[in-house]
Coordinates of C-alpha atoms and ligand atoms in Angstrom, one line a residue:
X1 CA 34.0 79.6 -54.2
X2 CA 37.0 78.9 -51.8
X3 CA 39.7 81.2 -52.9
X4 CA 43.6 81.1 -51.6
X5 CA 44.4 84.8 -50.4
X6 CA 47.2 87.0 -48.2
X7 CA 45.5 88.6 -45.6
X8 CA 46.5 90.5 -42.3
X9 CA 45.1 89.0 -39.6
X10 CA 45.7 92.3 -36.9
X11 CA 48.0 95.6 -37.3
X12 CA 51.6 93.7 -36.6
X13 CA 51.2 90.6 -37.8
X14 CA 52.6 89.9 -41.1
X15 CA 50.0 88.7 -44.1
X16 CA 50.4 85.2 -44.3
X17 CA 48.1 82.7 -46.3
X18 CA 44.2 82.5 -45.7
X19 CA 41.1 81.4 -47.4
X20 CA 38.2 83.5 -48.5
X21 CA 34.7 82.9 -50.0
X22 CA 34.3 84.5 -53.1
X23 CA 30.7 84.3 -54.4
X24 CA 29.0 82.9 -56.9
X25 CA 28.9 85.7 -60.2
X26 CA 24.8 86.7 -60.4
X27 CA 23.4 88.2 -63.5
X28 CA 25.3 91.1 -63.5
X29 CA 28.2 89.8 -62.2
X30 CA 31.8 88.9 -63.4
X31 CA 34.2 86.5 -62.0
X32 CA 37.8 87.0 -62.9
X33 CA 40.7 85.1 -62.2
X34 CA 43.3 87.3 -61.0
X35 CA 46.7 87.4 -62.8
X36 CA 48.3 90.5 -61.2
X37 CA 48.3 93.0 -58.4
X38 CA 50.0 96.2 -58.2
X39 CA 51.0 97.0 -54.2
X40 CA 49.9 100.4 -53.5
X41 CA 50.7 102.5 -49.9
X42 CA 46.9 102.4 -49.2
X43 CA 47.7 98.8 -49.3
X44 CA 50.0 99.1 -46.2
X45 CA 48.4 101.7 -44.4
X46 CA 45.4 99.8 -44.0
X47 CA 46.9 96.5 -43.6
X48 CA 48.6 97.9 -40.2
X49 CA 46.2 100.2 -39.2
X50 CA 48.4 103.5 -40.4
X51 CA 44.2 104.9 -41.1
X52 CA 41.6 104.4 -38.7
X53 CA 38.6 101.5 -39.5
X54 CA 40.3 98.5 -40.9
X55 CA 38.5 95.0 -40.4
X56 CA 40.6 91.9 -40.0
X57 CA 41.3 89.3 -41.6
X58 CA 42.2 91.8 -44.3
X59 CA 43.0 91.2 -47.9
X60 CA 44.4 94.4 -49.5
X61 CA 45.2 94.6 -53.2
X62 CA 43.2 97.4 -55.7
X63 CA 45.4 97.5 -58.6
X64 CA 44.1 94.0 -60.2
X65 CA 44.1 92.5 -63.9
X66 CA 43.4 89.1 -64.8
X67 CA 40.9 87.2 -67.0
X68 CA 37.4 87.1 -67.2
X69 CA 36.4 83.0 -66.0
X70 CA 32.6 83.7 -66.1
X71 CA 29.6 86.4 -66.6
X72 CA 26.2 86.2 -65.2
X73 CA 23.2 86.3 -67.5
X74 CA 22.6 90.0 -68.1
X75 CA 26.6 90.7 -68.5
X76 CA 27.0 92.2 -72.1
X77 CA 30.1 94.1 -71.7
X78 CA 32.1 91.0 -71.2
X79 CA 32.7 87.4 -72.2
X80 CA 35.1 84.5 -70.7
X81 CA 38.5 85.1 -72.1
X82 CA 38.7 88.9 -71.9
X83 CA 41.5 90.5 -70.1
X84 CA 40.3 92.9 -67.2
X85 CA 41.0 95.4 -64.6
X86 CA 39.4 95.8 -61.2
X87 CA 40.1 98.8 -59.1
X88 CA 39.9 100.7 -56.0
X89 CA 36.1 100.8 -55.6
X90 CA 33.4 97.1 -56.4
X91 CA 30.2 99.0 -55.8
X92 CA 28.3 102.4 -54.9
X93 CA 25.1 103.9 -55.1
X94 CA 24.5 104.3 -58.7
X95 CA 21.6 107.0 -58.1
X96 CA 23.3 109.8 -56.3
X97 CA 24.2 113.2 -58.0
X98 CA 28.0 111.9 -57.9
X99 CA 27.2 108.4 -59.7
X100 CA 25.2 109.9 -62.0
X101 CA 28.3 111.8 -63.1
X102 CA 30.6 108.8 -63.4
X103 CA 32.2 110.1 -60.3
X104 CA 31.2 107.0 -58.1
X105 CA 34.4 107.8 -55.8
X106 CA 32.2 110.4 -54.5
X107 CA 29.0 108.5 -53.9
X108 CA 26.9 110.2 -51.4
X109 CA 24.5 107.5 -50.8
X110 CA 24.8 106.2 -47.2
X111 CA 27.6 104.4 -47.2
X112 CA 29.9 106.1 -49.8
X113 CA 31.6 103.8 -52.5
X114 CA 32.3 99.9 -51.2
X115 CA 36.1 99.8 -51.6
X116 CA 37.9 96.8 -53.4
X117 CA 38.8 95.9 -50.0
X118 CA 38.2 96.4 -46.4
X119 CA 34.7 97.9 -47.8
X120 CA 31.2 97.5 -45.7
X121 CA 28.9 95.1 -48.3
X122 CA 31.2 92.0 -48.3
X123 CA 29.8 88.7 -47.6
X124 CA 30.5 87.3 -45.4
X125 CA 32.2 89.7 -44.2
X126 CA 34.7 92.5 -45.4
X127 CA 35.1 93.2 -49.4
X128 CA 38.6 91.3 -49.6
X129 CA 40.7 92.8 -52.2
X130 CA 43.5 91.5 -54.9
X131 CA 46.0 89.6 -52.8
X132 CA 43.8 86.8 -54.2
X133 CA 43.2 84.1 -57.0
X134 CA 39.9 85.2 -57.9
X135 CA 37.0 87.7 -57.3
X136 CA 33.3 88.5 -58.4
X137 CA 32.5 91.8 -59.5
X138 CA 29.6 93.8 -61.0
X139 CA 30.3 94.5 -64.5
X140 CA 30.1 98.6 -63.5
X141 CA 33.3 98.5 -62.1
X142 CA 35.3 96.1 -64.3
X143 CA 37.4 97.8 -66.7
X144 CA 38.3 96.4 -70.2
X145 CA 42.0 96.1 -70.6
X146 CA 42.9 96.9 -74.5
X147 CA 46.9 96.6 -73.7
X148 CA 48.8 93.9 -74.9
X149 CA 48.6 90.6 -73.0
X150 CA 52.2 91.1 -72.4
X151 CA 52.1 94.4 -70.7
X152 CA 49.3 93.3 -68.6
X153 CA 51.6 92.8 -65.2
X154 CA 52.7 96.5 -66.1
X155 CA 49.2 98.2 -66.4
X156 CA 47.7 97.2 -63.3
X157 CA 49.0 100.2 -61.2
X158 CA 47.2 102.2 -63.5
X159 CA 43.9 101.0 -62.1
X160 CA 44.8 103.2 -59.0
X161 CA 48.1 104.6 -59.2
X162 CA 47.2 105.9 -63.4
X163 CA 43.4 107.1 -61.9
X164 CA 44.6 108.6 -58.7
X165 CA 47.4 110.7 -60.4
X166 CA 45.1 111.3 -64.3
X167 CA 42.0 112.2 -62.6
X168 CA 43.4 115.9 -60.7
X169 CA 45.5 116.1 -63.9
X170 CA 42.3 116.3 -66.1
X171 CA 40.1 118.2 -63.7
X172 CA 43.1 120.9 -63.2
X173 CA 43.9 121.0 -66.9
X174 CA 47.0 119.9 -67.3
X175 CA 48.1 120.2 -70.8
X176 CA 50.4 122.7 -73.1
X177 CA 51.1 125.7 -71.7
X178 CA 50.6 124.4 -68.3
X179 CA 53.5 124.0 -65.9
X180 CA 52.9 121.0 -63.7
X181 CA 54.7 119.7 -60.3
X182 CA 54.5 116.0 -59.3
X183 CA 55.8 115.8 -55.4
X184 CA 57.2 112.2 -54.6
X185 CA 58.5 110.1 -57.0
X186 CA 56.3 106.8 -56.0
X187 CA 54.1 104.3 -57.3
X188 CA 51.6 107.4 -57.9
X189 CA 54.4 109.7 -58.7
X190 CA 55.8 108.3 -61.6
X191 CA 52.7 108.0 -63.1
X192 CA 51.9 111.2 -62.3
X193 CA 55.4 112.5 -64.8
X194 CA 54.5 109.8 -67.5
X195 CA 50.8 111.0 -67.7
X196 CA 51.2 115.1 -67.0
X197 CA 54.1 114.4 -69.9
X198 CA 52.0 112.8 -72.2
X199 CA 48.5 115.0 -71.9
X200 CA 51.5 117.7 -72.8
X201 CA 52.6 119.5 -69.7
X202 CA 55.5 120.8 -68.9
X203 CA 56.5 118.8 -66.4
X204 CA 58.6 119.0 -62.9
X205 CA 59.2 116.0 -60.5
X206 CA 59.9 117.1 -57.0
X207 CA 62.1 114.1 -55.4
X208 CA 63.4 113.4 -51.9
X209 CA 65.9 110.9 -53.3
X210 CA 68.7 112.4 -55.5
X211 CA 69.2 109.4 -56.8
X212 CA 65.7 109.6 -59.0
X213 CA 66.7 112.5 -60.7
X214 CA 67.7 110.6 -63.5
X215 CA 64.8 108.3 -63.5
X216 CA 62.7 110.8 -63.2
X217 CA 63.9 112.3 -66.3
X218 CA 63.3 109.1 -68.4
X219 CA 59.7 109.0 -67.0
X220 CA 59.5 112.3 -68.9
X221 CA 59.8 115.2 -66.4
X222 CA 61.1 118.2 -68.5
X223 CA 63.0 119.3 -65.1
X224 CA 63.6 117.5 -61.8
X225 CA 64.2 119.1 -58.8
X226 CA 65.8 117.5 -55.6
X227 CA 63.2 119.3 -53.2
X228 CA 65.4 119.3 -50.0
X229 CA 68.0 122.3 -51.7
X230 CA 66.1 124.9 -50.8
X231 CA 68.4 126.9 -54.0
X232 CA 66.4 124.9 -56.7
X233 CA 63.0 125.4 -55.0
X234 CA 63.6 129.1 -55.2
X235 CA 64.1 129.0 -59.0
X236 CA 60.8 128.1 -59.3
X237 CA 59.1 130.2 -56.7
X238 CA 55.6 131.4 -58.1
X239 CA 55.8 129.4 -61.5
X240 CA 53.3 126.5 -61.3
X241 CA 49.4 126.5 -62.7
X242 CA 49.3 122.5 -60.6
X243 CA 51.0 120.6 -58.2
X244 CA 50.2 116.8 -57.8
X245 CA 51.4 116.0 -54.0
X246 CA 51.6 112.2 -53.5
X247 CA 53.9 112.0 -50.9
X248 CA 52.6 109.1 -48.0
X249 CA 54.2 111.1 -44.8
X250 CA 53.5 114.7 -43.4
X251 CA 55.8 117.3 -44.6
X252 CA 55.7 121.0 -45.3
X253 CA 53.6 122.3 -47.6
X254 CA 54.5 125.7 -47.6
X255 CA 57.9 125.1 -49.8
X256 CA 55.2 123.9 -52.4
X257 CA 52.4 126.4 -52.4
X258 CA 55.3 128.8 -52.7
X259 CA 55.9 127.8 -56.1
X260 CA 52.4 128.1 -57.0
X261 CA 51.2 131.2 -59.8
X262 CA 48.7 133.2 -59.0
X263 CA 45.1 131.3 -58.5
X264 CA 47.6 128.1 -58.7
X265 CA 46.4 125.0 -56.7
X266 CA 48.3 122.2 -55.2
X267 CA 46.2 119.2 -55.0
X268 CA 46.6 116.6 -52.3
X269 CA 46.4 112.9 -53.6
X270 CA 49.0 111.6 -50.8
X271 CA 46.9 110.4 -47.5
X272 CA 49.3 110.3 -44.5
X273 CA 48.2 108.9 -41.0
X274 CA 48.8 112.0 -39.1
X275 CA 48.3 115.4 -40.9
X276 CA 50.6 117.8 -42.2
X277 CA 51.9 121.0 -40.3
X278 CA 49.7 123.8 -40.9
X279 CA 50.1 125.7 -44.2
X280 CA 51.4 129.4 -43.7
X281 CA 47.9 131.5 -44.6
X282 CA 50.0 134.0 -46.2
X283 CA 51.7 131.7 -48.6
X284 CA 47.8 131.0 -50.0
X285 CA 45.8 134.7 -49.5
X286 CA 48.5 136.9 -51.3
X287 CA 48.3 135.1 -54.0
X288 CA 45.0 133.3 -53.7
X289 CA 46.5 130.1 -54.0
X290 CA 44.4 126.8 -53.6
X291 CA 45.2 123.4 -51.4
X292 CA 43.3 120.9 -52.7
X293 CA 42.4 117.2 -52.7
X294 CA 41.1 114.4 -55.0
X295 CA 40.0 110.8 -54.4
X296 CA 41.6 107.9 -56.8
X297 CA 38.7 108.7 -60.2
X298 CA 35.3 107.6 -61.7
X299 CA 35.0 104.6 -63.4
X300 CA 34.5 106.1 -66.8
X301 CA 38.0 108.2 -66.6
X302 CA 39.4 105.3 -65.4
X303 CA 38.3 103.8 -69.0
X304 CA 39.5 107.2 -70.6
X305 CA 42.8 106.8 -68.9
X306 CA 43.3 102.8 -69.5
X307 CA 42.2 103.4 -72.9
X308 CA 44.6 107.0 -73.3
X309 CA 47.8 104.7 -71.9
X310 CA 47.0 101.6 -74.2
X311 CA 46.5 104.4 -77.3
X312 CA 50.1 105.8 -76.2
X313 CA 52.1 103.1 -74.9
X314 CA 51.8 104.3 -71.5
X315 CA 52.1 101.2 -68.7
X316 CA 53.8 101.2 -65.2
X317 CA 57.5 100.5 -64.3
X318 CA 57.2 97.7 -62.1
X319 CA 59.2 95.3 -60.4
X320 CA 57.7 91.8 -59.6
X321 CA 57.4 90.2 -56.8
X322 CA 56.0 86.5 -55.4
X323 CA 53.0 87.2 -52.8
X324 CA 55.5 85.4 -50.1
X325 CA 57.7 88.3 -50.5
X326 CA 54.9 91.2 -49.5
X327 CA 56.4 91.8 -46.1
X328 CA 59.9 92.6 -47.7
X329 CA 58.3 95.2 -50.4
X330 CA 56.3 96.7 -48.0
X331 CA 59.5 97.6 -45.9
X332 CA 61.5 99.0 -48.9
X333 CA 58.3 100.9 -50.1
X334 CA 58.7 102.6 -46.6
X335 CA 62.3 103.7 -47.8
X336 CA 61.2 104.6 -50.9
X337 CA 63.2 102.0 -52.4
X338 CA 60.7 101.0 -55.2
X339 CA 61.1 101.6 -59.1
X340 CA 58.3 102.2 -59.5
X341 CA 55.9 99.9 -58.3
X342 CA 55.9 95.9 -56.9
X343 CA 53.4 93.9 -58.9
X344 CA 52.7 90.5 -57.4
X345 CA 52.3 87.4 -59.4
X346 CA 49.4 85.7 -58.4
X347 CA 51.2 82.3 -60.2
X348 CA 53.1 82.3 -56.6
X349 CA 49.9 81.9 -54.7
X350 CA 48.6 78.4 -56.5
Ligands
NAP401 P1 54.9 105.2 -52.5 O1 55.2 104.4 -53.7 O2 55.5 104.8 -51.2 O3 55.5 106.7 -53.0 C1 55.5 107.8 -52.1 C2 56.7 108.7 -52.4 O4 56.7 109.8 -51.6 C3 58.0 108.0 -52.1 O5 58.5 107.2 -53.1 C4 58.9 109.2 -51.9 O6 59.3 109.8 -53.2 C5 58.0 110.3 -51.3 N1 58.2 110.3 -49.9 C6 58.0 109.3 -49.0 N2 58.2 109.7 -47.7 C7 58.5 111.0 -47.8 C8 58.8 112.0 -46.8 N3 58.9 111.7 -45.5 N4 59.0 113.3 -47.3 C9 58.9 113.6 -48.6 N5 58.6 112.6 -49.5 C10 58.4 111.4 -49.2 O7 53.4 105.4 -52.3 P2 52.2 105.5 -53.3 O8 51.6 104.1 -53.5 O9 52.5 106.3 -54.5 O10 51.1 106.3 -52.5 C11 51.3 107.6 -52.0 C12 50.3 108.1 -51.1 O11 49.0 108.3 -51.8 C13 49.9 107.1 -49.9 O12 49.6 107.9 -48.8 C14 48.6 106.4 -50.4 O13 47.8 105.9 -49.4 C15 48.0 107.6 -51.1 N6 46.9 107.3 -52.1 C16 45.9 108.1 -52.2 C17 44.9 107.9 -53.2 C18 43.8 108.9 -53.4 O14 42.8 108.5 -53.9 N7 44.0 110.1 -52.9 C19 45.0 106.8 -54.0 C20 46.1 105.9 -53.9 C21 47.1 106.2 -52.9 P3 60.7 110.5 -53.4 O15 61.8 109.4 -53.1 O16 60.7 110.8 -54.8 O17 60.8 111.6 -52.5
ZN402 ZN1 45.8 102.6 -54.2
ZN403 ZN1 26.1 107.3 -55.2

């Protein structure tokens, strides 16, 4: 099927119109026209080369809902007319210790998880992602949607901003009793607050931008702390059993580990281009203090979480935008001028 899309075409030029192939659904297969897609900073950083590997044209886009058009023959999960999410990863595996565990993201077969976009098994070339009108997926990896058809816009950055930021929140425990940090108040961050607050946490946002606090608050951070005043990092020095760091440039750890308890670990969800300074060793051995990291999540916790936010009212503050307009967001994402995440209208494609 020829499908209208936004792709890069190299590292500096802007997305523009193009036309992929998407294929016809097989018997496992479901074809879904897309209604919605979140704008993540993977989106970006692959899109102009900020990571190394990406294959042009390319058509980012892993946060997408939209409506189930047509199943193949052995598809019993879904029918025409449902309402669906598609996330970060389209295939894997499926027979490795890691897939076996629902923890696909972490497929060790020998090529890893195909990702939603700029992924190896695409035909005829690249997987091409949501910036699209359509696309065929195997029914593993489409996710019902159980939020009202009205909300739908606002729950599609939970298919990899909600999973990025619930998945190290569940594995870590987060939950009463626990004092939680969420570092950057983005797309992922904000999620991070509404979900840590939720599963019962008490929660801190650590922001760049005074002019979050407030927001942050709303999302549900107990406390918000402007991380640059080095006065209110020091009131929490040693206090935190987790620390969600999501920011998408390198900065210093070491004011973050410093507020970890003993056996506290900061885990690493942010993916810069260039790496961080060295932590301090000493910040991490006196108090054997963990860094950690955690891919985006499995497909069944991405269920468990769609299902969690639908169950509590949880979606996404987002801000829509027409796909012509993707340059412009993806220069104020890189002021951190978005509240709290652009969500493109694929109507502005037709
Ligand atoms: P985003 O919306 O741009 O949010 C990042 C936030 O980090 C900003 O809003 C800002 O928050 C803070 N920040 C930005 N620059 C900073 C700097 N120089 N120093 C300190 N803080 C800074 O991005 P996102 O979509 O949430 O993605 C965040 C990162 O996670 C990206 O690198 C993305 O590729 C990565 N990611 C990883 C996974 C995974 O599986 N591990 C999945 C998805 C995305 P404040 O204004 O509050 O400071
Ligand atoms: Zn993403
Ligand atoms: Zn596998």
């Amino acid at each position: 099927m020829q499908t209208k899309a936004y792709a890069a075409k190299g590292p500096t030029t802007p997305l523009g119109p193009h036309t992929i192939e998407r294929r016809e659904p097989g018997p496992k297969d479901v074809a879904i026209e897309i209604l919605y897609c979140g704008v993540c900073h993977s989106d970006l950083h692959t899109a102009r080369s900020e990571w190394p590997g990406t294959k042009y044209p390319c058509v980012p886009g892993h946060e997408i809902v939209g409506r189930v058009t047509a199943v193949g023959g052995q598809v019993d999960r879904f029918k025409a007319g449902d309402l669906v999410g598609v996330g970060c990863m389209v295939d894997s595996c499926r027979t490795c210790a890691s897939c076996e565990e629902g923890l696909e993201q972490y497929c060790d077969g020998p090529v890893g998880f195909t990702g939603t976009y700029n992924g190896p098994l695409g035909a005829p070339e690249n997987t091409h992602g949501g910036y699209s009108a359509a696309i065929t997926v195997d029914e593993h990896f489409v996710l019902k949607i159980t939020h009202a058809e009205k909300d739908l816009a606002a729950a599609a950055p939970l298919l990899c901003a909600g999973i990025t930021t619930w998945s190290p929140l569940r594995h870590w425990g987060a939950g009463p009793g626990k004092k939680v940090g969420i570092v950057g108040i983005g797309g992922l961050g904000h999620m991070g607050v509404k979900l840590a607050h939720a599963l019962g946490a008490h929660t801190v946002a650590f922001t760049t931008s005074p002019a979050k606090v407030a927001d942050a608050k709303a999302l549900g951070a107990d406390e918000v702390v402007v991380s640059k005043d080095a006065e209110q990092m020091a009131k929490h020095a040693g206090s935190f059993d987790l620390i969600v760091n999501t920011v998408a440039a390198p900065h210093d750890l070491d004011a973050f580990t410093a507020l970890l308890k003993r056996d506290g670990t900061m885990t690493l969800v942010g993916a810069p281009s260039t790496p961080h300074p060295s932590p301090a060793v000493f910040n991490l051995v006196f108090k054997r203090r963990a860094i950690a990291g955690s891919l985006i999540g499995g497909i069944p916790e991405t269920q468990e979480m769609l299902d969690f936010c639908a169950k509590h009212g949880i979606t996404s503050d987002v801000e829509m935008i027409a796909m012509q307009d993707i340059e412009k967001a993806y220069e104020r994402m890189l002021k951190s001028d978005v509240k709290y995440r652009f969500v493109i209208d694929m109507e502005s494609l037709k």
